[in-house]
Amino acid sequence: MKKSIAALLLVLLLLGAAGTYLGLNRESFTLWPFHKSMPFDGLSKAISDGHNNLFVIDNAKKTIHKLNGDGVLQYSITSETGKNGEVYRFNDMAVDDLGYLYTIRTLLDPYGIAVKSEQIVRYTPDGQFDRSLFSQEYNDAQTQRYRLGSLRNVQVHDGMVYFFNDEVQQLTLYQASVGKEETSEPKLVYTIKLPQNKFVAEADGFKPGEIYYSTRSGEIYRAFGDGHSELVYPLPGLDRTRRNFPESLHLDNQGRLIFIDFNNKMISRLDPAQPYTIEGLVTEEKAKANGIDLAFDATSSSIAQDGSLIIVESTQINRRLPDGTITPSMVEALYSKPVRTQLFVHWSVAVVALILVLYAIKLVFFNLLQRRLPLMMKQILILVPVIAASMILLSTVIYESFSKKMEEETFSELILLAKNGQNLVDGDKLESMTSPLDYNGATYQSFRRKIQSVFENNASDDNQGFYKAVYKYENGVIYRILEDDDGMHMFNPFQQTPENQQVVLEGKPATGQWQDFSGEWRYAIAPIFNSAGKIVGVFETSKNLDGILKHRQAVLQSIIRNIALISVGLLLVLVVMTYVLLSSIRKLRNSVGEIAKGNWDTVVTINTRDEVSDLGDSVNTMAARIRDYITKVENFSQSYYRFVPQQFLRFLNKESILEVELGDQVEKNMSILIFNIRSFYLLSKKLTPEENFNFVNSFLSRFGPYVRKHQGLMNKYLGAGFMALFPNQADEALQACVEMRKELDLYNSHRAKVGYSPLDFGIGLHKGPLRLGIIGEQQRLEGNVISDGVNVASMLEKMTEPLGASILITDHVVQSLQQPAAFQYRNLGLIQVEGVKEPLRLFDVYQGDPDTIRVLKEKTKTLFEQAVTYYQVGRFYDAREAFLMVIKQNRQDKAAQLYFYICDEYFQHGTTAEWNGTLSVS
């Protein structure tokens, strides 16, 4: 059980480490380890640097990727989440010659609509945040922006970073020097006074006279050094309607304007020197001729340093080369080998964590619960997961039901609000709006005020996050008029969908959902009628699913919190009830335990007046009847145990001698100790038979208790000695040997006082497998041990005298010691033991020897063992000299003397052919 608990603790520790690791790398689990590429999803912009690296804003403005010339992903920058649930988006970017990336990072409200602040942020060449250059806050209604702030077109030229700031009535240009170590604070370098009733959409350029900006009413102006502006597009007489709105405005390397005309589905180029000539660089027809499908829906463009045009749509990137060729679509970023390896490591850790979880469950339910555990603990381990799973299932059902109901209510609310659009938007006035020139005019402002007044009446969380839009329906086309998105322009064609066609053709409200850079949305649309009852527009109201999820999460947290409290309450009630119910059982158990310990006078007292009380009375009756019987049996058993030790029975899994049968046996790994008095034959000849018996019994009673003291089993007596078995650690057996050797000195001192000669004994100790069993025949049984280890231990005991040792042990014993440093012994080398095929490595344990012998052996231990090593490798001269030095210090060292003579013999005459580095002792 201890091993299972230790294993469980180790598994939990590993799970904690794995969980921490996976938590730190949780974003990696959106990718499969075997994917070699990452498809683009929600592209909005792409630029390139002088090294042909490509920087793209992907994932609906949430992520910036850097790709090398081969399309391999170098790094990714992911937008964060604000402390109050706000979301960051990347709206523009530029890169300098050193590889530093400059971005316009916009902070939106939790619903992804209102702009809270904007920053110009710089990232290092390896994609790490460096610093913020400029910040713009939007804290009041006068400066309120939707989705797009006032910062425009960050750009890098000649070691300077430039960006525009739309200040409503004027456009300002800021400049900051850039370098490897630091960047100066931006300073205002140029101010452009906007024409009356004109509002900036986009801007490009950085030199006065070469700065161009587009307005929300569809014009392009050039700004001069004195701050005044000149109309560039569309000029009077130009063959363009007011709905050819220029978007994604850029200056190429030759000072020509490039913009996207969504009305005609083309990318146009305008040379300010020839303003009446509009060149179609990329059209649907030209793209198809190159095998490319351009939808001209949410399309953007940028100018590369080599003059090529980078065209970006939501899932693909193309280039128009200077010769007019359009390159094949790039639709994915390739993963580098290190990234794929890292993904594989992350998923491997996740798999290992899952295996650890399963193993932990196995330990709990198949190891621990099957062992002896308190009943209350078992109930907790079983019922807590059951209650938790039940509560999770219940919360899931409640949550799903609530979510579905909430979604239905959201759609109903959206439909109601959409239908109210007929009252908010005057169809006749909407019909009178014919071009972007009406942007921010009286009608536009009236629509905006009415819509805002309705949705701002209730500013509670339940009514926040609504997105409003007004569309005009004309000649089968739906045009954008007014939206909560400052990045959208009037009379930009809106794509046809089954839902909006249902509205404009059938006049029926419709609902649906879509996903854009700010999240997933639920929407409802309804027709707008003029006074004649004709459908002239569409009113849309939608809500970000993030807002709905926010309420869902609040409800889910409330459900989880309440369920957790209920679960804890139920668990406490369960624990209390179980404790009360088990109190009687505990009393019964304790009383029975006392009886089992031999406290026969114990009486079970249960006052609950239930089945447990009846059981207590029965136990008392049973205890009274067996009390006398047990006493008799114990007396009987004690007599038997003196012949057959109780430990022997336990090894055979027998409760009493009555269960023993012929042939019972078991295999164990034990330490085998052979103890014998030296020269006992000569001593016994001087004694009478009675004196012999008395002496042997006295001697064994003096030394036998040391075996039992260290959990040993006295297996059999050998006349002048005994054989003992030690089932536990080898340390116990060796400690018994040492203490018996020390007891011998005390015993001999007592003999000397009465004139008896001293005695000596030898001990052989070996550890190995053996079989304990019952031998004999039906009428005469005897416990015995069968093992080669018995013969080894017996031979060791006989070799103690010629080797000058009192305790000889094998390396099997040494290797089994838990604390070898607690004993003093020396290596005698490989000894060829008679009757044993393979030589044994023997050790002389001198810890219990008299101090004179022990000190000398300890002093010469290192030299002696070095000499043994010389002998084993055949360096007989060196070994002889070393043993000679040992003998000079300890003239009583028989082992050193034996080695010395053999080394001298082998050095003088050489070894026999059979010599294998061992020492033969006869």
Short mmCIF file of C-alpha atoms in Angstrom, two decimals, residues 489-709:
data_model
loop_
_atom_site.label_atom_id
_atom_site.label_comp_id
_atom_site.label_asym_id
_atom_site.label_seq_id
_atom_site.Cartn_x
_atom_site.Cartn_y
_atom_site.Cartn_z
CA HIS A 489 -17.46 53.54 -46.67
CA MET A 490 -20.77 54.67 -48.08
CA PHE A 491 -22.02 53.01 -51.25
CA ASN A 492 -19.59 50.18 -50.99
CA PRO A 493 -21.51 47.21 -52.49
CA PHE A 494 -22.56 44.59 -49.98
CA GLN A 495 -22.45 40.94 -50.99
CA GLN A 496 -25.72 39.21 -51.69
CA THR A 497 -26.82 36.48 -49.30
CA PRO A 498 -29.98 34.36 -49.16
CA GLU A 499 -30.98 36.26 -46.02
CA ASN A 500 -30.69 39.80 -47.41
CA GLN A 501 -32.28 38.73 -50.69
CA GLN A 502 -35.23 37.43 -48.67
CA VAL A 503 -35.54 40.88 -47.11
CA VAL A 504 -35.24 43.01 -50.27
CA LEU A 505 -37.30 40.73 -52.51
CA GLU A 506 -39.96 39.41 -50.15
CA GLY A 507 -39.96 42.09 -47.46
CA LYS A 508 -39.59 39.52 -44.70
CA PRO A 509 -37.18 39.92 -41.75
CA ALA A 510 -34.38 37.37 -41.61
CA THR A 511 -31.81 36.21 -39.10
CA GLY A 512 -28.39 34.62 -39.44
CA GLN A 513 -24.84 34.64 -38.22
CA TRP A 514 -21.43 35.51 -39.59
CA GLN A 515 -17.85 35.79 -38.44
CA ASP A 516 -15.44 38.64 -39.04
CA PHE A 517 -12.26 39.99 -37.47
CA SER A 518 -14.06 41.05 -34.29
CA GLY A 519 -15.68 37.71 -33.56
CA GLU A 520 -18.79 35.68 -34.26
CA TRP A 521 -22.05 37.58 -34.65
CA ARG A 522 -25.78 36.95 -34.55
CA TYR A 523 -27.83 39.36 -36.67
CA ALA A 524 -31.33 40.24 -37.78
CA ILE A 525 -32.26 42.33 -40.82
CA ALA A 526 -35.54 43.93 -41.80
CA PRO A 527 -36.70 45.97 -44.82
CA ILE A 528 -36.97 49.76 -44.87
CA PHE A 529 -39.93 51.12 -46.87
CA ASN A 530 -40.47 54.54 -48.43
CA SER A 531 -43.79 56.35 -48.24
CA ALA A 532 -45.00 54.46 -51.33
CA GLY A 533 -44.41 51.11 -49.64
CA LYS A 534 -41.41 50.25 -51.80
CA ILE A 535 -38.40 48.52 -50.24
CA VAL A 536 -35.54 51.01 -50.44
CA GLY A 537 -33.17 49.70 -47.79
CA VAL A 538 -32.29 47.26 -45.06
CA PHE A 539 -31.78 47.87 -41.37
CA GLU A 540 -29.48 45.49 -39.54
CA THR A 541 -28.86 45.00 -35.87
CA SER A 542 -26.45 42.37 -34.63
CA LYS A 543 -24.69 41.33 -31.50
CA ASN A 544 -21.26 39.94 -30.93
CA LEU A 545 -21.35 36.39 -29.63
CA ASP A 546 -18.60 37.43 -27.22
CA GLY A 547 -21.21 39.46 -25.41
CA ILE A 548 -23.57 36.51 -25.32
CA LEU A 549 -20.74 34.26 -24.20
CA LYS A 550 -19.95 36.76 -21.47
CA HIS A 551 -23.45 36.30 -20.04
CA ARG A 552 -23.28 32.56 -20.61
CA GLN A 553 -20.02 32.39 -18.73
CA ALA A 554 -21.47 34.44 -15.89
CA VAL A 555 -24.41 32.03 -15.68
CA LEU A 556 -22.09 29.03 -16.01
CA GLN A 557 -19.87 30.36 -13.24
CA SER A 558 -22.95 30.87 -11.08
CA ILE A 559 -24.15 27.34 -11.84
CA ILE A 560 -20.72 25.86 -11.12
CA ARG A 561 -20.41 27.88 -7.93
CA ASN A 562 -23.82 26.82 -6.68
CA ILE A 563 -23.29 23.21 -7.69
CA ALA A 564 -19.89 23.24 -5.99
CA LEU A 565 -21.49 24.58 -2.82
CA ILE A 566 -24.25 21.97 -3.04
CA SER A 567 -21.66 19.23 -3.66
CA VAL A 568 -19.62 20.35 -0.67
CA GLY A 569 -22.79 20.44 1.44
CA LEU A 570 -23.81 16.97 0.29
CA LEU A 571 -20.32 15.71 0.95
CA LEU A 572 -20.33 17.17 4.46
CA VAL A 573 -23.75 15.63 5.16
CA LEU A 574 -22.48 12.32 3.80
CA VAL A 575 -19.36 12.48 5.96
CA VAL A 576 -21.34 13.36 9.10
CA MET A 577 -23.93 10.63 8.47
CA THR A 578 -21.24 8.09 7.72
CA TYR A 579 -19.34 9.10 10.83
CA VAL A 580 -22.44 8.68 12.99
CA LEU A 581 -23.38 5.37 11.41
CA LEU A 582 -19.84 4.06 11.71
CA SER A 583 -19.37 5.12 15.33
CA SER A 584 -21.10 1.96 16.57
CA ILE A 585 -19.13 -0.15 14.14
CA ARG A 586 -15.93 1.49 15.35
CA LYS A 587 -16.84 0.63 18.95
CA LEU A 588 -17.52 -2.95 17.90
CA ARG A 589 -14.28 -3.07 15.94
CA ASN A 590 -12.24 -1.69 18.85
CA SER A 591 -13.79 -4.13 21.28
CA VAL A 592 -13.25 -7.09 18.97
CA GLY A 593 -9.72 -5.85 18.45
CA GLU A 594 -9.11 -5.90 22.18
CA ILE A 595 -10.46 -9.44 22.35
CA ALA A 596 -8.24 -10.43 19.45
CA LYS A 597 -5.25 -9.02 21.35
CA GLY A 598 -5.98 -11.41 24.20
CA ASN A 599 -7.91 -9.06 26.46
CA TRP A 600 -10.57 -11.71 27.11
CA ASP A 601 -12.37 -9.66 29.73
CA THR A 602 -13.32 -7.00 27.20
CA VAL A 603 -17.10 -6.46 26.87
CA VAL A 604 -18.67 -4.92 23.73
CA THR A 605 -20.99 -2.04 24.70
CA ILE A 606 -23.29 -0.77 21.93
CA ASN A 607 -26.25 1.48 22.87
CA THR A 608 -27.75 2.18 19.44
CA ARG A 609 -30.51 -0.46 19.74
CA ASP A 610 -30.12 -1.60 16.16
CA GLU A 611 -28.53 -4.45 14.21
CA VAL A 612 -25.07 -3.38 15.35
CA SER A 613 -26.20 -3.63 18.99
CA ASP A 614 -27.46 -7.19 18.34
CA LEU A 615 -24.12 -8.00 16.76
CA GLY A 616 -22.35 -6.67 19.87
CA ASP A 617 -24.37 -8.96 22.14
CA SER A 618 -23.54 -11.91 19.90
CA VAL A 619 -19.86 -11.01 20.04
CA ASN A 620 -19.98 -10.91 23.84
CA THR A 621 -21.59 -14.35 23.91
CA MET A 622 -19.09 -15.72 21.45
CA ALA A 623 -16.18 -14.19 23.37
CA ALA A 624 -17.34 -15.83 26.60
CA ARG A 625 -17.52 -19.26 24.97
CA ILE A 626 -14.20 -19.12 23.21
CA ARG A 627 -12.33 -17.46 26.09
CA ASP A 628 -11.61 -20.73 27.83
CA TYR A 629 -11.05 -22.56 24.58
CA ILE A 630 -8.47 -20.03 23.37
CA THR A 631 -6.64 -20.26 26.67
CA LYS A 632 -6.35 -24.00 26.25
CA VAL A 633 -5.32 -23.71 22.62
CA GLU A 634 -2.70 -21.09 23.44
CA ASN A 635 -1.15 -23.28 26.06
CA PHE A 636 -1.18 -26.18 23.66
CA SER A 637 0.28 -24.07 20.85
CA GLN A 638 3.03 -22.62 23.00
CA SER A 639 4.27 -26.12 23.62
CA TYR A 640 4.35 -26.86 19.93
CA TYR A 641 5.98 -23.54 19.06
CA ARG A 642 9.02 -24.53 21.06
CA PHE A 643 9.51 -27.36 18.58
CA VAL A 644 8.25 -25.65 15.43
CA PRO A 645 8.78 -21.87 15.57
CA GLN A 646 5.78 -19.72 14.83
CA GLN A 647 7.79 -17.82 12.20
CA PHE A 648 8.23 -21.08 10.31
CA LEU A 649 4.47 -21.50 10.23
CA ARG A 650 3.96 -17.95 9.02
CA PHE A 651 6.35 -18.53 6.12
CA LEU A 652 4.18 -21.50 5.13
CA ASN A 653 1.04 -19.34 5.52
CA LYS A 654 -0.20 -21.55 8.35
CA GLU A 655 -2.06 -20.26 11.36
CA SER A 656 -1.24 -23.20 13.61
CA ILE A 657 0.60 -26.50 13.75
CA LEU A 658 -2.68 -28.25 13.03
CA GLU A 659 -2.69 -26.96 9.48
CA VAL A 660 0.79 -28.25 8.61
CA GLU A 661 0.89 -31.11 6.11
CA LEU A 662 3.63 -33.14 4.49
CA GLY A 663 4.96 -31.39 1.44
CA ASP A 664 4.07 -27.83 2.48
CA GLN A 665 6.84 -25.61 1.16
CA VAL A 666 7.62 -22.09 0.11
CA GLU A 667 10.54 -20.36 -1.58
CA LYS A 668 12.13 -17.37 0.16
CA ASN A 669 15.21 -15.22 -0.14
CA MET A 670 16.87 -15.18 3.27
CA SER A 671 20.17 -14.75 5.06
CA ILE A 672 21.53 -18.12 6.23
CA LEU A 673 23.75 -18.13 9.36
CA ILE A 674 25.86 -21.15 10.45
CA PHE A 675 27.32 -20.88 13.97
CA ASN A 676 29.76 -23.47 15.38
CA ILE A 677 32.11 -23.75 18.34
CA ARG A 678 35.68 -24.47 17.24
CA SER A 679 37.42 -27.61 18.61
CA PHE A 680 34.27 -28.71 20.40
CA TYR A 681 35.22 -32.37 19.91
CA LEU A 682 38.32 -31.98 22.10
CA LEU A 683 36.31 -30.05 24.70
CA SER A 684 33.47 -32.57 24.80
CA LYS A 685 35.92 -35.45 25.46
CA LYS A 686 36.80 -33.82 28.78
CA LEU A 687 33.14 -33.63 29.86
CA THR A 688 30.64 -36.22 30.92
CA PRO A 689 27.47 -36.65 28.80
CA GLU A 690 25.47 -34.70 31.36
CA GLU A 691 28.08 -31.91 31.44
CA ASN A 692 28.05 -31.84 27.64
CA PHE A 693 24.30 -31.28 27.59
CA ASN A 694 24.48 -28.64 30.27
CA PHE A 695 27.33 -26.85 28.54
CA VAL A 696 25.66 -26.82 25.13
CA ASN A 697 22.34 -25.61 26.54
CA SER A 698 24.09 -22.92 28.57
CA PHE A 699 26.14 -21.82 25.60
CA LEU A 700 23.16 -21.69 23.22
CA SER A 701 20.98 -19.87 25.74
CA ARG A 702 23.71 -17.24 25.89
CA PHE A 703 23.95 -16.65 22.12
CA GLY A 704 20.57 -17.79 20.75
CA PRO A 705 18.62 -14.70 21.94
CA TYR A 706 20.67 -12.51 19.61
CA VAL A 707 19.05 -14.32 16.68
CA ARG A 708 15.53 -13.60 17.90
CA LYS A 709 16.50 -10.04 18.89
#
